[in-house]
Amino acid sequence: MSKTQVRQAGFFRLANDLYALEVTHLQEVLEIERLTPIPLAPPALLGMVNLRGRILPLFDLKGVLGLARQPEATGGSAVVMRYGKQVLGFVIDEFLGLSPLQSLRPGASGLYLGEVSFQGRTARVLNPESLMADIRGLLASATDWSRSFE
């Protein structure tokens, strides 16, 4: 992806690190009031929330990225990501705001489009395609595991 295609992003904090998601994939930020757990779900799938009548799966972004898991989501915040027809939420620690993406430096990992400076710190710009692939893999492995009990 070229620098000209990435124009603006929503920035947020997970633990002590900064991350960003392009606004083309950032639907909204929501406060988590009530979370419904899903039995036998993989650990990264924290549960479901009601988003104006639509059921939204809520994932632990820390767990997906290989960081320390999110212990409790209720009362926190989430970014809602749209990728194609898929809409899902990721628990975050704090939403920091929207800002133009300038001087995107290519990322070394498929999970990141690259890195940018934000408020004097480095932020990793998430790759929504890779995130969706990882989520699909997590869900597929959980489905395969649960089938072993049939």
Short mmCIF file of N, CA and C in Angstrom, two decimals:
data_model
loop_
_atom_site.label_atom_id
_atom_site.label_comp_id
_atom_site.label_asym_id
_atom_site.label_seq_id
_atom_site.Cartn_x
_atom_site.Cartn_y
_atom_site.Cartn_z
N MET A 1 0.85 -1.17 0.00
CA MET A 1 0.00 0.00 0.00
C MET A 1 0.89 1.23 0.00
N SER A 2 0.61 2.17 -0.84
CA SER A 2 1.44 3.37 -0.92
C SER A 2 1.05 4.38 0.14
N LYS A 3 1.94 5.32 0.36
CA LYS A 3 1.69 6.36 1.36
C LYS A 3 0.48 7.21 1.00
N THR A 4 0.23 7.40 -0.29
CA THR A 4 -0.87 8.26 -0.70
C THR A 4 -2.22 7.64 -0.41
N GLN A 5 -2.31 6.31 -0.30
CA GLN A 5 -3.58 5.66 -0.03
C GLN A 5 -3.95 5.73 1.45
N VAL A 6 -2.98 5.85 2.33
CA VAL A 6 -3.23 5.92 3.76
C VAL A 6 -3.25 7.40 4.14
N ARG A 7 -4.43 7.92 4.50
CA ARG A 7 -4.55 9.35 4.73
C ARG A 7 -4.77 9.73 6.18
N GLN A 8 -5.65 9.01 6.86
CA GLN A 8 -5.97 9.37 8.24
C GLN A 8 -6.29 8.10 9.00
N ALA A 9 -6.07 8.14 10.31
CA ALA A 9 -6.30 6.96 11.14
C ALA A 9 -6.79 7.36 12.52
N GLY A 10 -7.41 6.38 13.18
CA GLY A 10 -7.75 6.51 14.58
C GLY A 10 -6.63 5.88 15.39
N PHE A 11 -6.15 6.60 16.38
CA PHE A 11 -5.03 6.12 17.20
C PHE A 11 -5.54 5.70 18.57
N PHE A 12 -4.98 4.62 19.08
CA PHE A 12 -5.39 4.12 20.38
C PHE A 12 -4.23 3.44 21.07
N ARG A 13 -4.41 3.25 22.37
CA ARG A 13 -3.37 2.65 23.21
C ARG A 13 -3.79 1.26 23.66
N LEU A 14 -2.83 0.33 23.59
CA LEU A 14 -2.94 -1.01 24.17
C LEU A 14 -1.72 -1.18 25.07
N ALA A 15 -1.95 -1.33 26.36
CA ALA A 15 -0.84 -1.37 27.32
C ALA A 15 -0.03 -0.09 27.13
N ASN A 16 1.27 -0.20 26.89
CA ASN A 16 2.12 0.99 26.73
C ASN A 16 2.41 1.32 25.28
N ASP A 17 1.78 0.61 24.35
CA ASP A 17 2.06 0.80 22.93
C ASP A 17 0.92 1.52 22.23
N LEU A 18 1.26 2.22 21.14
CA LEU A 18 0.27 2.92 20.34
C LEU A 18 0.03 2.17 19.04
N TYR A 19 -1.25 2.16 18.64
CA TYR A 19 -1.66 1.51 17.40
C TYR A 19 -2.60 2.44 16.66
N ALA A 20 -2.78 2.16 15.38
CA ALA A 20 -3.68 2.97 14.56
C ALA A 20 -4.42 2.06 13.59
N LEU A 21 -5.61 2.53 13.21
CA LEU A 21 -6.43 1.85 12.22
C LEU A 21 -6.92 2.92 11.25
N GLU A 22 -6.72 2.67 9.95
CA GLU A 22 -7.15 3.65 8.96
C GLU A 22 -8.64 3.95 9.12
N VAL A 23 -9.02 5.19 8.90
CA VAL A 23 -10.42 5.57 9.06
C VAL A 23 -11.33 4.87 8.06
N THR A 24 -10.79 4.40 6.95
CA THR A 24 -11.62 3.65 5.99
C THR A 24 -12.11 2.34 6.59
N HIS A 25 -11.46 1.85 7.64
CA HIS A 25 -11.86 0.61 8.31
C HIS A 25 -12.36 0.84 9.73
N LEU A 26 -12.26 2.06 10.22
CA LEU A 26 -12.69 2.39 11.57
C LEU A 26 -14.12 2.92 11.51
N GLN A 27 -15.07 2.09 11.96
CA GLN A 27 -16.47 2.49 11.91
C GLN A 27 -16.80 3.44 13.05
N GLU A 28 -16.35 3.10 14.27
CA GLU A 28 -16.64 3.94 15.43
C GLU A 28 -15.89 3.43 16.64
N VAL A 29 -15.97 4.20 17.71
CA VAL A 29 -15.44 3.80 19.01
C VAL A 29 -16.64 3.69 19.93
N LEU A 30 -16.70 2.62 20.71
CA LEU A 30 -17.85 2.46 21.60
C LEU A 30 -17.42 2.12 23.01
N GLU A 31 -18.27 2.50 23.94
CA GLU A 31 -18.07 2.14 25.34
C GLU A 31 -18.78 0.80 25.56
N ILE A 32 -18.09 -0.13 26.19
CA ILE A 32 -18.64 -1.46 26.42
C ILE A 32 -19.42 -1.44 27.72
N GLU A 33 -20.72 -1.60 27.60
CA GLU A 33 -21.57 -1.59 28.77
C GLU A 33 -21.96 -2.99 29.22
N ARG A 34 -22.29 -3.82 28.26
CA ARG A 34 -22.74 -5.17 28.59
C ARG A 34 -22.17 -6.14 27.58
N LEU A 35 -21.47 -7.14 28.06
CA LEU A 35 -20.82 -8.14 27.22
C LEU A 35 -21.43 -9.50 27.50
N THR A 36 -21.85 -10.19 26.46
CA THR A 36 -22.41 -11.53 26.61
C THR A 36 -21.34 -12.55 26.22
N PRO A 37 -20.85 -13.35 27.17
CA PRO A 37 -19.84 -14.34 26.85
C PRO A 37 -20.40 -15.45 25.96
N ILE A 38 -19.51 -16.11 25.23
CA ILE A 38 -19.89 -17.19 24.34
C ILE A 38 -19.22 -18.47 24.84
N PRO A 39 -20.01 -19.49 25.22
CA PRO A 39 -19.43 -20.73 25.70
C PRO A 39 -18.55 -21.39 24.61
N LEU A 40 -17.43 -21.95 25.04
CA LEU A 40 -16.48 -22.66 24.18
C LEU A 40 -15.83 -21.78 23.12
N ALA A 41 -15.93 -20.47 23.26
CA ALA A 41 -15.27 -19.56 22.32
C ALA A 41 -13.77 -19.56 22.58
N PRO A 42 -12.99 -19.28 21.54
CA PRO A 42 -11.55 -19.16 21.77
C PRO A 42 -11.28 -17.98 22.71
N PRO A 43 -10.18 -18.02 23.45
CA PRO A 43 -9.90 -16.96 24.44
C PRO A 43 -9.90 -15.55 23.86
N ALA A 44 -9.51 -15.38 22.62
CA ALA A 44 -9.46 -14.04 22.03
C ALA A 44 -10.84 -13.47 21.75
N LEU A 45 -11.87 -14.32 21.68
CA LEU A 45 -13.24 -13.85 21.48
C LEU A 45 -13.87 -13.65 22.85
N LEU A 46 -13.95 -12.39 23.28
CA LEU A 46 -14.43 -12.09 24.62
C LEU A 46 -15.93 -12.28 24.76
N GLY A 47 -16.67 -12.09 23.67
CA GLY A 47 -18.12 -12.23 23.70
C GLY A 47 -18.77 -11.38 22.63
N MET A 48 -20.05 -11.11 22.85
CA MET A 48 -20.83 -10.33 21.89
C MET A 48 -21.43 -9.12 22.61
N VAL A 49 -21.58 -8.04 21.86
CA VAL A 49 -22.27 -6.85 22.36
C VAL A 49 -23.35 -6.47 21.37
N ASN A 50 -24.35 -5.75 21.87
CA ASN A 50 -25.43 -5.26 21.02
C ASN A 50 -25.06 -3.86 20.56
N LEU A 51 -24.91 -3.70 19.26
CA LEU A 51 -24.58 -2.40 18.68
C LEU A 51 -25.78 -1.94 17.88
N ARG A 52 -26.67 -1.20 18.55
CA ARG A 52 -27.89 -0.69 17.92
C ARG A 52 -28.67 -1.79 17.19
N GLY A 53 -28.86 -2.90 17.89
CA GLY A 53 -29.65 -4.01 17.36
C GLY A 53 -28.86 -5.01 16.54
N ARG A 54 -27.60 -4.77 16.33
CA ARG A 54 -26.75 -5.70 15.58
C ARG A 54 -25.80 -6.39 16.55
N ILE A 55 -25.67 -7.70 16.40
CA ILE A 55 -24.77 -8.46 17.26
C ILE A 55 -23.34 -8.27 16.74
N LEU A 56 -22.47 -7.80 17.63
CA LEU A 56 -21.10 -7.50 17.27
C LEU A 56 -20.15 -8.38 18.08
N PRO A 57 -19.33 -9.22 17.40
CA PRO A 57 -18.32 -9.98 18.14
C PRO A 57 -17.24 -9.03 18.65
N LEU A 58 -16.82 -9.26 19.89
CA LEU A 58 -15.83 -8.41 20.52
C LEU A 58 -14.59 -9.24 20.85
N PHE A 59 -13.47 -8.84 20.27
CA PHE A 59 -12.22 -9.58 20.41
C PHE A 59 -11.24 -8.84 21.30
N ASP A 60 -10.38 -9.61 21.93
CA ASP A 60 -9.28 -9.09 22.72
C ASP A 60 -8.12 -8.83 21.77
N LEU A 61 -7.93 -7.59 21.37
CA LEU A 61 -6.87 -7.26 20.41
C LEU A 61 -5.50 -7.58 20.98
N LYS A 62 -5.34 -7.45 22.28
CA LYS A 62 -4.06 -7.81 22.90
C LYS A 62 -3.76 -9.29 22.66
N GLY A 63 -4.76 -10.13 22.84
CA GLY A 63 -4.57 -11.56 22.61
C GLY A 63 -4.28 -11.88 21.15
N VAL A 64 -4.96 -11.21 20.24
CA VAL A 64 -4.74 -11.43 18.81
C VAL A 64 -3.32 -11.03 18.41
N LEU A 65 -2.82 -9.95 19.01
CA LEU A 65 -1.48 -9.46 18.69
C LEU A 65 -0.38 -10.15 19.48
N GLY A 66 -0.76 -11.07 20.37
CA GLY A 66 0.24 -11.80 21.15
C GLY A 66 0.71 -11.05 22.39
N LEU A 67 -0.05 -10.07 22.85
CA LEU A 67 0.27 -9.35 24.07
C LEU A 67 -0.46 -10.00 25.24
N ALA A 68 -0.25 -9.52 26.45
CA ALA A 68 -0.97 -10.03 27.62
C ALA A 68 -2.46 -9.83 27.41
N ARG A 69 -3.25 -10.85 27.71
CA ARG A 69 -4.70 -10.81 27.47
C ARG A 69 -5.40 -9.75 28.28
N GLN A 70 -6.56 -9.35 27.75
CA GLN A 70 -7.45 -8.38 28.41
C GLN A 70 -8.27 -9.14 29.45
N PRO A 71 -8.13 -8.85 30.75
CA PRO A 71 -8.87 -9.62 31.76
C PRO A 71 -10.36 -9.33 31.78
N GLU A 72 -10.76 -8.08 31.60
CA GLU A 72 -12.17 -7.71 31.73
C GLU A 72 -12.48 -6.62 30.72
N ALA A 73 -13.56 -6.81 29.94
CA ALA A 73 -13.89 -5.84 28.90
C ALA A 73 -15.00 -4.89 29.32
N THR A 74 -15.89 -5.31 30.20
CA THR A 74 -17.02 -4.47 30.56
C THR A 74 -16.54 -3.17 31.19
N GLY A 75 -17.11 -2.07 30.72
CA GLY A 75 -16.71 -0.76 31.23
C GLY A 75 -15.57 -0.15 30.46
N GLY A 76 -15.01 -0.87 29.50
CA GLY A 76 -13.91 -0.35 28.71
C GLY A 76 -14.39 0.20 27.38
N SER A 77 -13.44 0.35 26.47
CA SER A 77 -13.74 0.87 25.13
C SER A 77 -13.33 -0.14 24.08
N ALA A 78 -13.90 0.04 22.90
CA ALA A 78 -13.57 -0.82 21.76
C ALA A 78 -13.60 0.00 20.49
N VAL A 79 -12.74 -0.36 19.55
CA VAL A 79 -12.84 0.20 18.21
C VAL A 79 -13.61 -0.82 17.38
N VAL A 80 -14.50 -0.30 16.55
CA VAL A 80 -15.29 -1.16 15.67
C VAL A 80 -14.66 -1.07 14.29
N MET A 81 -14.21 -2.23 13.80
CA MET A 81 -13.54 -2.30 12.51
C MET A 81 -14.48 -2.89 11.46
N ARG A 82 -14.49 -2.26 10.30
CA ARG A 82 -15.24 -2.79 9.16
C ARG A 82 -14.23 -3.18 8.10
N TYR A 83 -14.33 -4.43 7.66
CA TYR A 83 -13.47 -4.90 6.57
C TYR A 83 -14.37 -5.67 5.61
N GLY A 84 -14.63 -5.09 4.46
CA GLY A 84 -15.60 -5.69 3.54
C GLY A 84 -16.97 -5.69 4.22
N LYS A 85 -17.61 -6.86 4.27
CA LYS A 85 -18.91 -6.97 4.93
C LYS A 85 -18.79 -7.34 6.40
N GLN A 86 -17.58 -7.61 6.86
CA GLN A 86 -17.34 -8.02 8.23
C GLN A 86 -17.23 -6.79 9.14
N VAL A 87 -17.91 -6.86 10.28
CA VAL A 87 -17.81 -5.81 11.30
C VAL A 87 -17.55 -6.50 12.63
N LEU A 88 -16.50 -6.07 13.32
CA LEU A 88 -16.18 -6.64 14.63
C LEU A 88 -15.51 -5.60 15.49
N GLY A 89 -15.47 -5.87 16.79
CA GLY A 89 -14.90 -4.92 17.73
C GLY A 89 -13.63 -5.47 18.37
N PHE A 90 -12.75 -4.56 18.72
CA PHE A 90 -11.52 -4.90 19.43
C PHE A 90 -11.44 -4.04 20.70
N VAL A 91 -11.25 -4.69 21.83
CA VAL A 91 -11.10 -3.97 23.09
C VAL A 91 -9.77 -3.23 23.08
N ILE A 92 -9.82 -1.97 23.51
CA ILE A 92 -8.62 -1.14 23.60
C ILE A 92 -8.55 -0.54 25.00
N ASP A 93 -7.39 -0.01 25.34
CA ASP A 93 -7.25 0.64 26.65
C ASP A 93 -7.70 2.09 26.61
N GLU A 94 -7.40 2.79 25.50
CA GLU A 94 -7.77 4.20 25.43
C GLU A 94 -7.74 4.65 23.97
N PHE A 95 -8.79 5.35 23.53
CA PHE A 95 -8.80 5.94 22.20
C PHE A 95 -8.20 7.33 22.30
N LEU A 96 -7.23 7.63 21.43
CA LEU A 96 -6.49 8.88 21.52
C LEU A 96 -6.92 9.92 20.49
N GLY A 97 -7.67 9.52 19.48
CA GLY A 97 -8.17 10.47 18.50
C GLY A 97 -7.77 10.15 17.08
N LEU A 98 -8.24 11.01 16.18
CA LEU A 98 -7.95 10.88 14.75
C LEU A 98 -6.81 11.82 14.39
N SER A 99 -6.00 11.37 13.43
CA SER A 99 -4.88 12.19 12.99
C SER A 99 -4.46 11.73 11.60
N PRO A 100 -3.95 12.65 10.78
CA PRO A 100 -3.43 12.24 9.47
C PRO A 100 -2.24 11.29 9.64
N LEU A 101 -2.14 10.36 8.72
CA LEU A 101 -0.97 9.47 8.69
C LEU A 101 0.07 10.12 7.79
N GLN A 102 1.20 10.42 8.36
CA GLN A 102 2.26 11.05 7.60
C GLN A 102 3.52 10.22 7.73
N SER A 103 4.25 10.11 6.64
CA SER A 103 5.53 9.40 6.63
C SER A 103 5.41 7.98 7.14
N LEU A 104 4.50 7.22 6.53
CA LEU A 104 4.33 5.82 6.90
C LEU A 104 5.59 5.05 6.53
N ARG A 105 6.19 4.42 7.53
CA ARG A 105 7.36 3.58 7.31
C ARG A 105 6.88 2.14 7.21
N PRO A 106 7.25 1.41 6.16
CA PRO A 106 6.75 0.04 5.98
C PRO A 106 7.01 -0.82 7.20
N GLY A 107 6.04 -1.70 7.50
CA GLY A 107 6.15 -2.60 8.64
C GLY A 107 6.86 -3.88 8.29
N ALA A 108 7.42 -4.52 9.30
CA ALA A 108 8.15 -5.77 9.10
C ALA A 108 7.22 -6.97 9.20
N SER A 109 6.04 -6.79 9.75
CA SER A 109 5.11 -7.89 9.99
C SER A 109 3.86 -7.72 9.15
N GLY A 110 3.24 -8.83 8.79
CA GLY A 110 2.01 -8.79 8.04
C GLY A 110 0.86 -8.17 8.81
N LEU A 111 0.95 -8.15 10.14
CA LEU A 111 -0.12 -7.56 10.94
C LEU A 111 -0.11 -6.03 10.90
N TYR A 112 0.96 -5.46 10.37
CA TYR A 112 1.10 -4.01 10.37
C TYR A 112 1.39 -3.50 8.96
N LEU A 113 0.73 -2.40 8.60
CA LEU A 113 1.03 -1.75 7.33
C LEU A 113 2.33 -0.96 7.43
N GLY A 114 2.65 -0.54 8.65
CA GLY A 114 3.85 0.23 8.88
C GLY A 114 3.77 0.96 10.20
N GLU A 115 4.66 1.90 10.36
CA GLU A 115 4.73 2.69 11.59
C GLU A 115 4.72 4.17 11.24
N VAL A 116 4.14 4.96 12.13
CA VAL A 116 4.10 6.42 11.98
C VAL A 116 4.39 7.05 13.33
N SER A 117 4.71 8.34 13.30
CA SER A 117 4.87 9.09 14.54
C SER A 117 3.53 9.68 14.93
N PHE A 118 3.21 9.60 16.22
CA PHE A 118 1.99 10.19 16.74
C PHE A 118 2.28 10.70 18.14
N GLN A 119 2.12 11.99 18.34
CA GLN A 119 2.36 12.64 19.63
C GLN A 119 3.76 12.31 20.16
N GLY A 120 4.74 12.31 19.27
CA GLY A 120 6.13 12.09 19.66
C GLY A 120 6.50 10.64 19.91
N ARG A 121 5.58 9.73 19.64
CA ARG A 121 5.84 8.29 19.84
C ARG A 121 5.58 7.54 18.55
N THR A 122 6.03 6.30 18.49
CA THR A 122 5.80 5.46 17.33
C THR A 122 4.50 4.68 17.50
N ALA A 123 3.68 4.70 16.47
CA ALA A 123 2.43 3.94 16.46
C ALA A 123 2.46 2.96 15.30
N ARG A 124 1.99 1.75 15.54
CA ARG A 124 1.91 0.74 14.49
C ARG A 124 0.53 0.82 13.84
N VAL A 125 0.51 0.88 12.52
CA VAL A 125 -0.74 0.94 11.76
C VAL A 125 -1.14 -0.50 11.44
N LEU A 126 -2.31 -0.90 11.96
CA LEU A 126 -2.77 -2.27 11.79
C LEU A 126 -3.19 -2.56 10.35
N ASN A 127 -2.93 -3.79 9.92
CA ASN A 127 -3.33 -4.27 8.60
C ASN A 127 -4.64 -5.04 8.77
N PRO A 128 -5.78 -4.46 8.36
CA PRO A 128 -7.07 -5.12 8.59
C PRO A 128 -7.20 -6.47 7.90
N GLU A 129 -6.58 -6.62 6.74
CA GLU A 129 -6.65 -7.90 6.02
C GLU A 129 -5.96 -9.01 6.83
N SER A 130 -4.79 -8.72 7.37
CA SER A 130 -4.08 -9.71 8.19
C SER A 130 -4.81 -9.98 9.50
N LEU A 131 -5.39 -8.93 10.10
CA LEU A 131 -6.17 -9.12 11.33
C LEU A 131 -7.34 -10.07 11.07
N MET A 132 -8.05 -9.86 9.97
CA MET A 132 -9.19 -10.72 9.65
C MET A 132 -8.74 -12.16 9.40
N ALA A 133 -7.60 -12.33 8.73
CA ALA A 133 -7.08 -13.68 8.50
C ALA A 133 -6.75 -14.36 9.83
N ASP A 134 -6.15 -13.62 10.76
CA ASP A 134 -5.83 -14.20 12.08
C ASP A 134 -7.10 -14.55 12.84
N ILE A 135 -8.11 -13.67 12.78
CA ILE A 135 -9.38 -13.93 13.46
C ILE A 135 -10.04 -15.18 12.87
N ARG A 136 -10.06 -15.27 11.55
CA ARG A 136 -10.64 -16.46 10.91
C ARG A 136 -9.91 -17.73 11.36
N GLY A 137 -8.59 -17.64 11.46
CA GLY A 137 -7.81 -18.79 11.92
C GLY A 137 -8.14 -19.17 13.35
N LEU A 138 -8.28 -18.17 14.22
CA LEU A 138 -8.64 -18.44 15.62
C LEU A 138 -10.01 -19.11 15.71
N LEU A 139 -10.96 -18.60 14.93
CA LEU A 139 -12.31 -19.17 14.97
C LEU A 139 -12.35 -20.57 14.36
N ALA A 140 -11.59 -20.78 13.29
CA ALA A 140 -11.56 -22.10 12.66
C ALA A 140 -10.95 -23.13 13.59
N SER A 141 -9.88 -22.77 14.30
CA SER A 141 -9.26 -23.73 15.22
C SER A 141 -10.19 -24.04 16.39
N ALA A 142 -10.96 -23.06 16.85
CA ALA A 142 -11.91 -23.30 17.93
C ALA A 142 -13.04 -24.20 17.44
N THR A 143 -13.49 -23.99 16.21
CA THR A 143 -14.55 -24.82 15.65
C THR A 143 -14.06 -26.25 15.50
N ASP A 144 -12.83 -26.44 15.02
CA ASP A 144 -12.28 -27.78 14.88
C ASP A 144 -12.16 -28.45 16.24
N TRP A 145 -11.76 -27.69 17.27
CA TRP A 145 -11.63 -28.24 18.61
C TRP A 145 -12.98 -28.65 19.16
N SER A 146 -14.01 -27.81 18.98
CA SER A 146 -15.32 -28.14 19.52
C SER A 146 -15.96 -29.32 18.80
N ARG A 147 -15.61 -29.53 17.54
CA ARG A 147 -16.16 -30.69 16.80
C ARG A 147 -15.64 -32.01 17.35
N SER A 148 -14.50 -31.99 18.02
CA SER A 148 -13.96 -33.25 18.55
C SER A 148 -14.83 -33.82 19.66
N PHE A 149 -15.78 -33.03 20.18
CA PHE A 149 -16.68 -33.51 21.23
C PHE A 149 -18.01 -33.99 20.70
N GLU A 150 -18.19 -33.95 19.37
CA GLU A 150 -19.48 -34.39 18.81
C GLU A 150 -19.58 -35.90 18.77
#
